Amino acid sequence: MSYAQEYQRSLTDPEGFWREKAELLPWFEFPKTILDQDPNGAWRWFRGGKMNSCWLALDRHVEAGRGEQNALIYDSPVTSQIRKYTYSELTERVSRVAGALQGLGVGKGDRVIVYMPMVPEAAIAMLACARLGAIHSVVFGGFAAPELATRIDDAKPKVILSASCGIEFANVIPYQPMVREAILLASHKPEHNVVLQRDQCIAVLDNERDLEWTQWEAKAKSVGCTEVDATDPLYILYTSGTTGKPKGVVRDNGGHAVALNYSMSAIYGVDAGDVFWAASDVGWVVGHSYIVYAPLFKGCTSILFEGKPVRTPDAGVFWRVIEDHKVNCFFVAPTAYRAVKKEDPDCKLQKRYDISSLRYQFVAGERLDPATYHWLRKHLDVPVIDHWWQTETGWSMCANMAGIELMECKPGSPTLPVPGYDLRILDESGREVGPGREGSVVIKEPLPPSAFTTIWGDHDRYIEAYWSKFKGFYLTGDEGYRDEDGYVYIMGRIDDVINVAGHRLSTGQMEEVIANHPAVAECTVVGISDEGKGQVPLGLLLLKDGVNIEDDELERELVQMVRQGVGAFANFKRAVVVKRLPKTRSGKILRQVLRKMIDGEAYVVPSTIDDPGVLPEIEGILRQRSVMGAR
Ligand code: COA
Ligand code: AMP
């Protein structure tokens, strides 16, 4: 079948299309309804289906004779370890951890926070929750204590699963001080904190809620899979929104399994037995979907990599891992390849390795800039495929469908909408725009399986943030256009979300932290372009009257505050004092105009601006402070 036929069918007969895809998976009981709406009006897939996501990922493969195949390969250049787990071994570990969680009173519907570095136990923890029908909420290890506390208060977990430390290049980052501070800050107090001790840093476990992982797991009995409904939640994953409060994206079991299983063959062109590597982190949606669930649903071998593209030990590590584990499909953020390109511009290190197993190179998480695309095309003998997606959908919305029909790749475009996504570009008034014209990228309802069905504990926000601007359309928050051939180009966010090294961050989150500084009267954070990281945040500040503080000292203090309040990965490094901020007459700060001005893009000064003289004034200050011009 051609891409065009597959795509058309998904839109004209969504129920027939997705019934077929659902039939590719074994269910405990096949769904009674393929698509309907819940009492909140949210679209739901596969109601009445009985299943278990952990069983689909593990046990059924063992039962089908795949027990001796590697399910997970942990490759950790930062600890010089490689550990391999067959499907049988992984099933055994997961069943035991599930038993241990059950021993702590965790059952169906209970929440468990997983705050862990890139170790196999992170994936084991997620699958163990799924086994019990418990809801995991993985928090990226780079988040500082206040962010962890916000998530504890929102998800109200019974248990936290954590580790003694993470490792960033050669730096050991102790986790327990952050877990303790977060529990102190949070109003909700989890009953238990299970800590995986790592040789690089042994945590002191003196709190009554602390348990040591190895003993805790060793004492437990293996348990089987709890049957859940397809519409029961599998996980909550917090993501940045317009305000400082993160949104708990809720993903259900059935739609997730069907869509991810389909994506492996249709998008990534892989099959059971293939080796799949997504070099992301389990704390992000890419890690959830393509390190843990999708490769295992499909019966692939998944690589869990605890390292960096460079300096672990060098810019040849990607090629080394591809050779060592015979990777067939590799997925990474463009920022990682920009780091490789900077250290090894002619890709000389690649020549030391045999990467002939590789069939596809996928990239996502941020726009694949044409320069990086051309560099990859020059140095890789395989298709380089940009694809566009979000935490909210859990899988790709636009891609070149390698498993169906490989289309021409156009630099700067993630190609065409994936089956199931009726993508449109709308102008401010909700009218569809023609080729070449930029607008809001939206998806006509219903979203396909795997898309989120609510925001944890806040369905009103789900409606308000995503469904209220254009009736019947899901607002992706991205702007972009389509060309004459329908190819989609994603140009950036229309809201206050920024993308730093493939990490999604809210500028509001940082503004809340900065506003706590006693010298700051008002501030705004904008994402400005950066050669390596795509974007980095820049703070613009108004000081309180009478405050006397050196600009450099204030900048240093604010950098520390954001590191401790949000996390070092936010890369907040510059804060500049200005005299005024550009605002509309109603007081709204013109962030997008500021961003475009700083990035040297064309911008229109809105007629509602309070004082047009503010922009050149800020430009002058930023030039003086070497934010503009020097970049
Ligand atoms: N835990 C604790 N700290 C973390 C962290 C984590 N999981 N991840 C990042 N940080 C810290 C880093 O140690 C660094 O701290 P420092 O300022 O004290 O040096 C800071 O956050 C900034 O990190 P980063 O932006 O990652 O820059 P870097 O120079 O350390 O590394 C790259 C550069 C390119 C190697 C790195 O950004 C990278 O691997 N990017 C790819 C990310 C990715 O895959 N994103 C896609 C998600 S889908
Ligand atoms: P996240 O939810 O963290 O996956 O971030 C999703 C956002 O990252 C999207 O809304 C886009 O702004 C951006 N993004 C992800 N993939 C791409 C891509 N291939 N091209 C352009 N932007 C992307």
XYZ file of C-alpha atoms and ligand atoms in Angstrom:
702
model
C 0.000 0.000 0.000
C 1.286 3.504 -0.779
C 1.604 6.214 1.855
C -1.238 8.162 0.206
C -3.621 5.181 0.359
C -2.697 4.365 3.955
C -3.117 7.985 5.034
C -6.438 8.455 3.229
C -7.857 5.269 4.706
C -6.892 6.382 8.231
C -8.980 9.537 7.768
C -11.964 8.187 5.858
C -12.382 5.054 7.968
C -10.540 5.624 11.253
C -12.415 2.873 13.078
C -11.737 0.254 10.406
C -8.132 1.368 10.120
C -7.384 1.197 13.835
C -9.401 -1.997 14.358
C -7.016 -3.642 11.912
C -3.981 -2.291 13.786
C -5.483 -3.421 17.110
C -5.920 -6.919 15.701
C -2.143 -7.152 15.308
C -1.807 -7.374 19.095
C -2.987 -10.158 21.393
C -5.580 -8.903 23.905
C -6.995 -10.611 26.967
C -10.331 -9.451 25.523
C -10.642 -7.576 22.229
C -12.218 -4.075 22.567
C -15.975 -3.844 22.263
C -15.846 -0.344 20.769
C -13.051 1.049 18.615
C -13.792 4.752 19.091
C -16.226 6.698 21.219
C -16.358 9.688 23.540
C -16.262 9.653 27.325
C -18.678 11.702 29.469
C -16.139 14.580 29.354
C -16.351 14.601 25.562
C -12.794 13.262 25.163
C -12.284 10.716 22.366
C -11.433 7.229 23.656
C -10.024 4.306 21.746
C -10.651 0.609 22.341
C -13.175 0.760 25.167
C -13.872 -2.652 26.676
C -10.469 -4.018 25.670
C -8.763 -6.020 28.450
C -5.001 -6.170 28.466
C -1.751 -5.473 30.274
C 1.036 -3.352 28.738
C 3.802 -5.206 30.583
C 2.464 -8.547 29.351
C 2.483 -7.185 25.792
C 6.044 -5.955 26.230
C 7.502 -9.013 27.954
C 5.622 -12.167 28.961
C 3.928 -12.803 25.649
C 7.290 -12.775 23.863
C 8.666 -15.312 26.323
C 5.556 -17.463 25.814
C 6.061 -17.177 22.042
C 9.665 -18.434 22.245
C 11.558 -15.147 22.250
C 12.797 -15.645 25.837
C 16.486 -16.008 24.939
C 16.630 -12.910 22.735
C 18.062 -9.748 24.272
C 15.288 -7.384 25.252
C 17.428 -4.633 26.757
C 21.093 -3.772 26.427
C 22.398 -1.320 28.984
C 25.456 0.426 27.570
C 27.041 2.838 30.001
C 30.306 4.457 28.956
C 30.168 6.593 32.111
C 30.486 3.485 34.313
C 32.283 1.278 31.735
C 29.528 -1.329 31.876
C 27.492 -3.237 29.328
C 24.713 -5.473 30.672
C 22.322 -7.514 28.580
C 18.883 -8.758 29.635
C 17.040 -11.392 27.659
C 13.259 -11.245 27.482
C 13.155 -14.031 30.134
C 15.580 -12.239 32.442
C 13.835 -8.906 32.094
C 10.446 -10.515 32.738
C 11.838 -12.096 35.901
C 13.295 -8.824 37.230
C 10.146 -6.864 36.395
C 7.882 -9.483 38.030
C 9.960 -9.354 41.177
C 10.004 -5.559 41.377
C 6.250 -5.607 40.768
C 5.968 -8.045 43.689
C 8.089 -5.747 45.840
C 5.898 -2.761 44.941
C 2.818 -4.804 45.739
C 4.409 -5.525 49.119
C 4.423 -1.766 49.733
C 0.703 -1.644 49.032
C 0.927 -0.456 45.426
C -1.940 -1.660 43.248
C -4.035 -0.746 40.253
C -4.456 3.025 39.845
C -1.846 3.976 42.489
C 0.876 6.380 41.406
C 4.599 5.723 41.621
C 7.197 8.390 40.862
C 10.352 7.171 39.140
C 13.226 9.653 39.585
C 16.188 7.781 38.196
C 19.199 8.086 35.932
C 19.605 5.985 32.785
C 19.977 2.581 34.449
C 18.064 -0.610 33.576
C 16.143 -0.339 36.862
C 14.420 2.776 35.497
C 12.860 0.726 32.677
C 12.236 -2.159 35.088
C 10.409 0.239 37.431
C 8.150 1.496 34.653
C 7.281 -1.988 33.443
C 6.703 -3.202 37.019
C 4.141 -0.439 37.523
C 2.449 -1.380 34.248
C 2.389 -5.012 35.422
C 0.351 -4.018 38.475
C -1.872 -1.554 36.633
C -0.220 1.176 38.735
C 0.457 4.538 37.069
C 4.083 5.558 36.762
C 5.229 9.117 36.563
C 8.857 9.382 35.530
C 10.548 12.652 36.439
C 13.666 13.521 34.417
C 16.723 13.234 36.688
C 17.912 16.716 35.708
C 14.966 18.421 37.445
C 15.808 20.164 40.700
C 13.986 19.514 43.995
C 11.207 22.135 43.618
C 10.170 20.660 40.264
C 10.134 17.161 41.750
C 8.059 18.514 44.652
C 5.480 20.003 42.262
C 5.106 16.626 40.590
C 4.847 14.798 43.941
C 2.048 17.119 44.982
C 0.209 16.689 41.715
C 0.561 12.925 41.233
C 0.396 12.035 44.956
C 2.521 8.883 44.656
C 2.535 6.125 47.270
C 6.153 5.332 46.481
C 9.187 7.022 44.933
C 11.702 4.825 43.129
C 15.059 6.555 42.917
C 18.808 6.013 42.937
C 21.791 7.236 44.892
C 23.160 9.245 41.959
C 23.266 10.064 38.287
C 26.425 10.562 36.256
C 26.896 13.497 33.899
C 30.124 13.013 31.960
C 32.530 12.486 34.887
C 30.366 14.300 37.464
C 28.497 12.290 40.042
C 25.179 13.986 40.869
C 23.767 12.755 44.214
C 19.991 12.307 43.953
C 18.996 11.767 47.565
C 19.542 15.339 48.765
C 17.106 16.384 46.029
C 14.573 13.661 46.880
C 14.687 14.678 50.553
C 14.321 18.364 49.807
C 11.450 17.651 47.419
C 9.601 15.582 50.024
C 10.149 18.367 52.564
C 8.783 20.957 50.139
C 5.799 18.853 49.051
C 2.571 18.721 51.031
C 1.982 15.140 49.947
C 4.376 12.718 51.641
C 5.046 9.437 49.785
C 5.085 6.448 52.121
C 8.310 4.932 50.769
C 11.445 5.936 48.907
C 13.275 2.971 47.408
C 16.888 3.797 46.560
C 19.102 1.972 44.096
C 22.621 2.279 45.500
C 25.263 2.845 42.843
C 28.978 2.301 43.442
C 29.785 5.878 42.458
C 27.929 7.298 45.477
C 26.394 5.431 48.401
C 23.477 7.338 49.878
C 22.884 7.360 53.634
C 19.439 5.851 54.123
C 18.411 6.991 57.574
C 14.891 8.137 56.993
C 12.129 5.723 57.983
C 10.640 5.883 54.497
C 13.959 4.872 52.826
C 14.467 1.306 51.560
C 17.493 -0.151 49.833
C 16.506 -1.462 46.363
C 18.569 -4.677 46.128
C 17.396 -6.087 49.472
C 13.861 -4.905 48.812
C 13.779 -6.668 45.435
C 15.550 -9.817 46.719
C 12.919 -10.394 49.397
C 10.009 -10.070 46.993
C 8.044 -12.753 45.163
C 7.367 -12.520 41.449
C 3.836 -11.525 40.511
C 1.818 -11.903 37.338
C 0.094 -9.256 35.268
C -3.018 -7.450 36.481
C -5.700 -7.129 33.844
C -6.531 -3.504 33.041
C -8.968 -1.777 30.721
C -7.585 -0.325 27.506
C -8.811 3.063 28.735
C -7.077 2.817 32.136
C -4.092 5.151 32.516
C -0.635 3.684 32.001
C 1.340 6.749 32.952
C 1.430 10.450 33.717
C 4.258 12.402 32.143
C 4.636 16.037 33.102
C 5.472 18.482 30.381
C 6.006 22.209 30.195
C 3.148 24.461 29.325
C 2.630 28.185 29.126
C 2.486 28.655 32.886
C 5.050 27.530 35.447
C 2.824 24.618 36.529
C 3.643 21.519 34.468
C 0.867 19.583 32.759
C 0.431 15.933 33.676
C -0.177 14.276 30.316
C -2.220 11.099 30.889
C -1.698 8.216 28.474
C -3.946 5.168 28.458
C -2.904 1.556 27.936
C -4.772 0.403 24.828
C -4.295 3.259 22.380
C -0.663 3.546 23.391
C 0.081 -0.109 22.677
C -1.717 -0.144 19.331
C -0.189 3.097 18.019
C 3.337 2.328 19.190
C 3.248 -1.185 17.789
C 2.047 0.215 14.447
C 4.711 2.934 14.475
C 7.562 0.444 14.757
C 6.797 -1.178 11.446
C 5.117 1.693 9.597
C 7.382 4.598 10.602
C 10.655 3.013 11.674
C 10.582 0.037 9.298
C 11.711 -2.445 11.948
C 10.468 -5.859 12.956
C 10.787 -8.300 15.849
C 14.431 -9.244 16.361
C 15.774 -5.902 15.099
C 17.915 -3.668 17.306
C 16.455 -0.250 18.049
C 18.283 2.591 19.765
C 16.717 5.826 20.939
C 19.445 7.909 22.593
C 17.184 9.933 24.825
C 16.348 9.727 28.534
C 13.536 7.752 30.148
C 12.427 11.068 31.701
C 11.194 12.317 28.315
C 8.451 11.009 26.084
C 10.960 9.676 23.546
C 12.431 7.542 26.304
C 9.016 6.269 27.408
C 7.906 5.372 23.917
C 11.095 4.322 22.144
C 13.522 3.125 24.800
C 10.969 1.191 26.824
C 7.569 0.414 25.379
C 7.561 0.369 21.570
C 10.708 -1.723 20.949
C 9.497 -4.273 23.503
C 5.929 -4.359 22.174
C 7.475 -5.192 18.812
C 9.904 -7.832 20.130
C 13.013 -5.787 19.278
C 16.177 -5.358 21.303
C 16.314 -1.886 22.833
C 19.477 -0.034 23.826
C 19.488 1.950 27.061
C 22.481 4.282 26.810
C 23.924 6.080 29.809
C 26.312 8.423 28.082
C 26.602 11.533 25.963
C 27.309 12.054 22.271
C 30.759 13.421 23.113
C 33.379 13.034 25.831
C 32.108 9.597 26.899
C 34.843 9.062 25.847
C 34.755 10.855 22.469
C 32.610 11.893 19.525
C 32.828 8.359 18.120
C 30.643 6.802 20.814
C 27.497 6.672 18.641
C 29.394 4.694 15.978
C 30.906 2.421 18.647
C 27.471 1.551 20.074
C 26.024 0.962 16.586
C 28.861 -1.451 15.805
C 28.889 -3.226 19.175
C 25.170 -3.953 19.261
C 24.445 -4.071 15.510
C 21.897 -1.280 15.748
C 19.414 -1.254 12.841
C 17.533 1.937 13.615
C 18.937 4.911 15.525
C 16.911 7.822 16.867
C 18.450 10.915 18.471
C 17.934 14.674 18.849
C 19.703 16.914 16.278
C 21.447 18.748 19.136
C 23.390 15.560 19.891
C 24.693 15.402 16.326
C 25.551 19.106 16.439
C 27.765 18.264 19.440
C 29.408 15.421 17.452
C 29.847 17.673 14.418
C 31.546 20.347 16.528
C 34.133 17.897 17.888
C 34.609 15.780 14.779
C 33.551 17.939 11.803
C 34.800 15.492 9.180
C 33.362 12.495 11.020
C 36.786 10.856 11.085
C 36.010 8.724 14.140
C 33.265 6.920 12.211
C 35.912 5.228 10.048
C 37.068 3.181 13.026
C 33.735 1.385 13.214
C 31.571 -0.859 11.108
C 28.122 0.717 11.096
C 26.767 -1.360 8.208
C 23.937 -2.746 10.379
C 22.290 0.709 10.357
C 19.259 1.050 8.075
C 17.709 4.349 9.228
C 18.704 7.468 11.104
C 15.733 9.203 12.731
C 15.879 12.571 14.478
C 13.302 14.529 16.510
C 12.798 16.691 19.543
C 13.545 19.952 17.757
C 13.794 21.158 14.189
C 16.494 19.404 12.165
C 18.362 22.410 10.821
C 19.382 22.009 7.174
C 23.115 22.289 8.019
C 22.945 19.277 10.339
C 20.750 17.418 7.834
C 23.334 17.892 5.055
C 26.177 16.885 7.378
C 24.327 13.681 8.262
C 23.512 12.948 4.617
C 27.175 13.349 3.783
C 28.402 10.996 6.471
C 25.646 8.375 6.632
C 24.740 5.977 3.906
C 21.151 5.586 5.100
C 17.993 7.730 4.973
C 18.067 10.602 7.482
C 14.507 11.086 8.645
C 13.263 14.053 10.626
C 9.962 13.436 12.396
C 7.851 15.720 14.513
C 6.034 14.840 17.693
C 5.085 15.837 21.217
C 4.671 14.490 24.709
C 0.921 14.899 24.255
C 0.706 12.435 21.354
C 3.388 9.959 22.468
C 4.357 9.214 18.888
C 5.083 10.966 15.668
C 2.601 13.322 13.999
C 4.659 13.884 10.839
C 7.245 11.524 9.424
C 8.670 9.904 6.379
C 7.086 6.477 6.798
C 10.077 4.225 6.175
C 8.034 1.047 6.594
C 5.327 2.056 4.125
C 6.824 4.208 1.391
C 9.960 6.219 1.683
C 9.279 9.653 0.182
C 11.747 12.260 -0.949
C 13.392 13.955 2.060
C 13.235 17.750 1.987
C 15.673 19.505 4.335
C 13.854 21.365 7.103
C 10.663 19.303 6.793
C 9.506 16.276 8.818
C 7.729 15.232 5.568
C 4.010 14.381 5.704
C 1.361 13.713 8.358
C 1.363 10.239 9.855
C -1.823 8.181 9.294
C -4.397 9.147 11.893
C -3.394 12.826 11.999
C -5.662 15.131 10.010
C -3.257 18.059 10.031
C -4.291 21.583 9.085
C -2.678 25.022 9.164
C -5.032 27.729 10.409
C -4.774 31.496 10.568
C -5.742 33.494 13.663
C -9.401 33.472 12.667
C -9.438 29.703 12.248
C -9.405 29.673 8.430
C -7.193 27.167 6.645
C -4.291 28.807 4.839
C -2.811 27.805 1.515
C 0.644 26.435 0.647
C 3.598 28.480 1.843
C 1.564 30.461 4.380
C 2.432 30.112 8.046
C -0.151 29.513 10.715
C -1.072 27.437 13.736
C -0.491 23.731 13.240
C -3.596 21.898 14.442
C -5.044 18.400 14.189
C -8.708 17.833 13.472
C -10.427 15.644 16.046
C -10.311 12.792 16.849
C -6.643 12.422 17.620
C -5.394 8.915 16.860
C -4.691 6.257 19.514
C -1.998 7.020 22.111
C -2.843 10.731 22.233
C -3.461 11.999 25.783
C -7.003 11.963 27.026
C -6.748 14.487 29.847
C -4.398 16.395 32.121
C -4.056 14.644 35.436
C -6.528 16.154 37.895
C -7.336 19.111 35.634
C -9.600 18.280 32.723
C -10.580 21.956 32.384
C -6.978 22.813 31.593
C -6.940 20.080 28.928
C -9.896 21.743 27.235
C -8.682 25.282 27.798
C -5.071 24.755 26.677
C -5.639 22.455 23.714
C -9.216 22.515 22.461
C -10.665 25.967 23.079
C -8.880 28.136 20.505
C -10.210 26.409 17.378
C -13.333 24.319 17.915
C -12.842 20.692 16.891
C -9.088 21.070 16.458
C -6.223 20.112 18.752
C -3.815 23.032 19.152
C -0.283 21.686 18.926
C 1.303 24.974 20.052
C 3.613 24.922 17.032
C 3.507 27.186 14.030
C 4.419 26.103 10.550
C 3.348 25.769 6.926
C 2.915 23.232 4.138
C 4.506 23.491 0.722
C 2.899 22.774 -2.653
C 3.475 19.029 -2.156
C 1.891 19.081 1.285
C 5.215 18.724 3.099
C 4.991 20.159 6.588
C 7.521 22.636 8.009
C 7.482 23.202 11.772
C 8.926 26.625 12.544
C 8.670 26.915 16.335
C 6.295 27.441 19.222
C 3.577 30.059 19.339
C 3.432 29.895 23.119
C 5.998 30.432 25.865
C 7.545 26.998 25.570
C 11.182 26.833 24.491
C 13.326 23.943 23.352
C 16.812 23.741 24.862
C 18.982 20.891 23.582
C 15.831 18.956 22.699
C 14.401 19.556 26.191
C 11.049 21.264 26.445
C 10.949 24.045 29.029
C 8.507 26.713 30.053
C 9.793 30.275 30.239
C 7.070 30.863 32.865
C 8.733 28.254 35.078
C 11.992 30.237 35.031
C 10.230 33.580 35.429
C 8.592 32.321 38.627
C 12.006 31.434 40.060
C 13.616 34.736 39.002
C 10.734 36.781 40.414
C 11.714 35.535 43.868
C 14.966 37.476 43.788
C 14.609 40.465 46.133
C 16.070 42.892 43.563
C 13.757 41.926 40.703
C 10.574 43.915 40.128
C 9.568 42.269 36.863
C 11.125 39.863 34.417
C 10.577 37.989 31.230
C 12.422 34.982 29.840
C 12.683 34.417 26.100
C 14.264 31.575 24.180
C 16.936 32.841 21.809
C 18.640 30.803 19.139
C 21.873 29.001 19.948
C 24.085 27.175 17.505
C 24.584 24.076 19.648
C 21.432 23.790 21.749
C 18.884 25.170 19.295
C 17.597 27.638 21.867
C 18.763 28.949 25.244
C 16.854 31.113 27.715
C 17.646 34.783 28.249
C 16.252 36.744 31.201
C 15.348 40.429 30.856
C 14.852 42.158 34.191
C 13.471 45.333 35.679
C 14.912 46.159 39.080
C 13.006 47.441 42.077
C 13.536 51.147 42.782
C 16.560 51.929 44.913
C 18.176 48.523 44.433
C 21.936 48.661 44.197
C 23.468 45.503 42.765
C 26.123 44.957 40.110
C 24.673 43.445 36.918
C 27.208 40.618 36.911
C 26.529 39.713 40.516
C 22.776 39.685 39.911
C 23.281 37.492 36.848
C 25.371 35.019 38.877
C 22.742 34.842 41.615
C 19.897 34.309 39.148
C 21.814 31.592 37.305
C 22.214 29.762 40.622
C 18.540 30.240 41.481
C 17.388 28.725 38.177
C 19.836 25.809 38.535
C 18.413 25.094 41.982
C 14.800 25.879 41.151
C 14.430 24.228 37.744
C 17.672 22.376 36.931
C 21.046 22.931 35.272
C 19.753 21.461 32.000
C 17.670 24.634 31.508
C 20.976 26.270 30.527
C 19.940 29.614 32.006
C 23.191 31.562 31.778
C 22.329 35.167 30.848
C 20.196 37.773 32.634
C 20.265 41.409 31.564
C 18.842 44.438 33.347
C 16.769 46.679 31.082
C 14.915 49.928 31.744
C 11.548 48.891 30.339
C 9.922 45.819 28.794
C 7.953 45.963 25.527
C 4.280 45.624 26.377
C 0.912 46.020 24.781
C -1.323 48.747 26.152
C -3.108 46.064 28.172
C 0.197 45.102 29.822
C 1.088 41.859 27.978
C 4.815 41.434 27.416
C 5.629 41.006 23.708
C 7.867 37.948 24.058
C 7.656 36.753 20.466
C 8.601 40.200 19.155
C 11.539 40.305 21.573
C 12.689 36.858 20.516
C 12.533 37.687 16.825
C 14.336 40.978 17.350
C 17.155 39.301 19.290
C 17.445 36.480 16.737
C 17.633 39.023 13.916
C 14.412 37.755 12.306
C 11.889 40.001 10.618
C 9.172 41.102 13.038
C 6.103 43.270 12.970
C 5.665 45.788 15.756
C 2.030 45.358 16.776
C -0.147 48.432 16.734
C -1.109 47.660 20.337
C 2.451 48.271 21.590
C 2.544 50.761 24.433
C 5.800 52.464 23.394
C 7.646 51.437 20.198
C 10.822 53.115 21.485
C 11.354 50.270 23.982
C 12.589 47.808 21.355
C 15.593 49.829 20.057
C 16.407 50.717 23.661
C 16.598 47.016 24.621
C 18.548 46.239 21.460
C 21.165 48.811 22.495
C 21.497 47.306 25.990
C 21.777 43.756 24.622
C 24.525 44.828 22.228
C 26.382 46.452 25.105
C 26.067 43.259 27.155
C 27.239 41.181 24.156
C 23.987 39.223 23.927
C 23.311 40.520 20.452
C 25.925 41.004 17.799
C 28.516 38.800 19.483
C 26.529 35.613 18.879
N 20.847 15.078 35.470
C 21.525 16.085 36.066
N 22.039 17.119 35.386
C 21.862 17.153 34.058
C 21.142 16.151 33.373
C 20.637 15.071 34.144
N 19.954 14.070 33.586
N 21.131 16.460 32.062
C 21.822 17.606 31.923
N 22.261 18.019 33.128
C 23.111 19.170 33.427
C 24.483 18.995 32.805
O 25.318 18.250 33.651
C 24.950 20.436 32.673
O 25.366 20.895 33.960
P 26.529 21.975 34.133
O 25.930 23.284 33.709
O 26.808 21.903 35.607
O 27.664 21.545 33.269
C 23.670 21.185 32.341
O 22.591 20.329 32.794
C 23.487 21.469 30.877
O 23.414 20.227 30.197
P 23.318 20.065 28.618
O 22.452 21.109 28.017
O 22.926 18.674 28.343
O 24.759 20.416 28.101
P 26.067 19.575 28.184
O 27.154 20.474 27.718
O 26.189 18.948 29.526
O 25.866 18.437 27.073
C 25.077 17.580 24.975
C 25.684 18.769 25.703
C 24.871 17.917 23.513
C 26.015 16.428 25.109
C 23.721 17.242 25.622
O 22.917 18.397 25.630
C 22.948 16.133 24.972
O 23.262 14.977 25.076
N 21.828 16.494 24.337
C 20.888 15.574 23.792
C 19.674 15.617 24.665
C 18.550 14.795 24.110
O 18.718 13.659 23.757
N 17.391 15.409 24.032
C 16.272 14.816 23.414
C 15.240 14.436 24.341
S 13.988 13.755 23.327
P 8.207 17.353 23.651
O 6.810 17.362 24.127
O 9.200 17.533 24.736
O 8.494 16.155 22.793
O 8.385 18.623 22.729
C 7.525 18.790 21.645
C 7.902 20.017 20.878
O 9.250 19.876 20.376
C 7.051 20.225 19.659
O 5.846 20.889 19.964
C 7.972 21.034 18.767
O 7.962 22.386 19.138
C 9.327 20.447 19.074
N 9.672 19.382 18.122
C 9.716 18.061 18.331
N 10.114 17.401 17.231
C 10.326 18.334 16.279
C 10.752 18.297 14.895
N 11.066 17.156 14.306
N 10.807 19.477 14.229
C 10.500 20.641 14.829
N 10.122 20.738 16.121
C 10.030 19.618 16.841
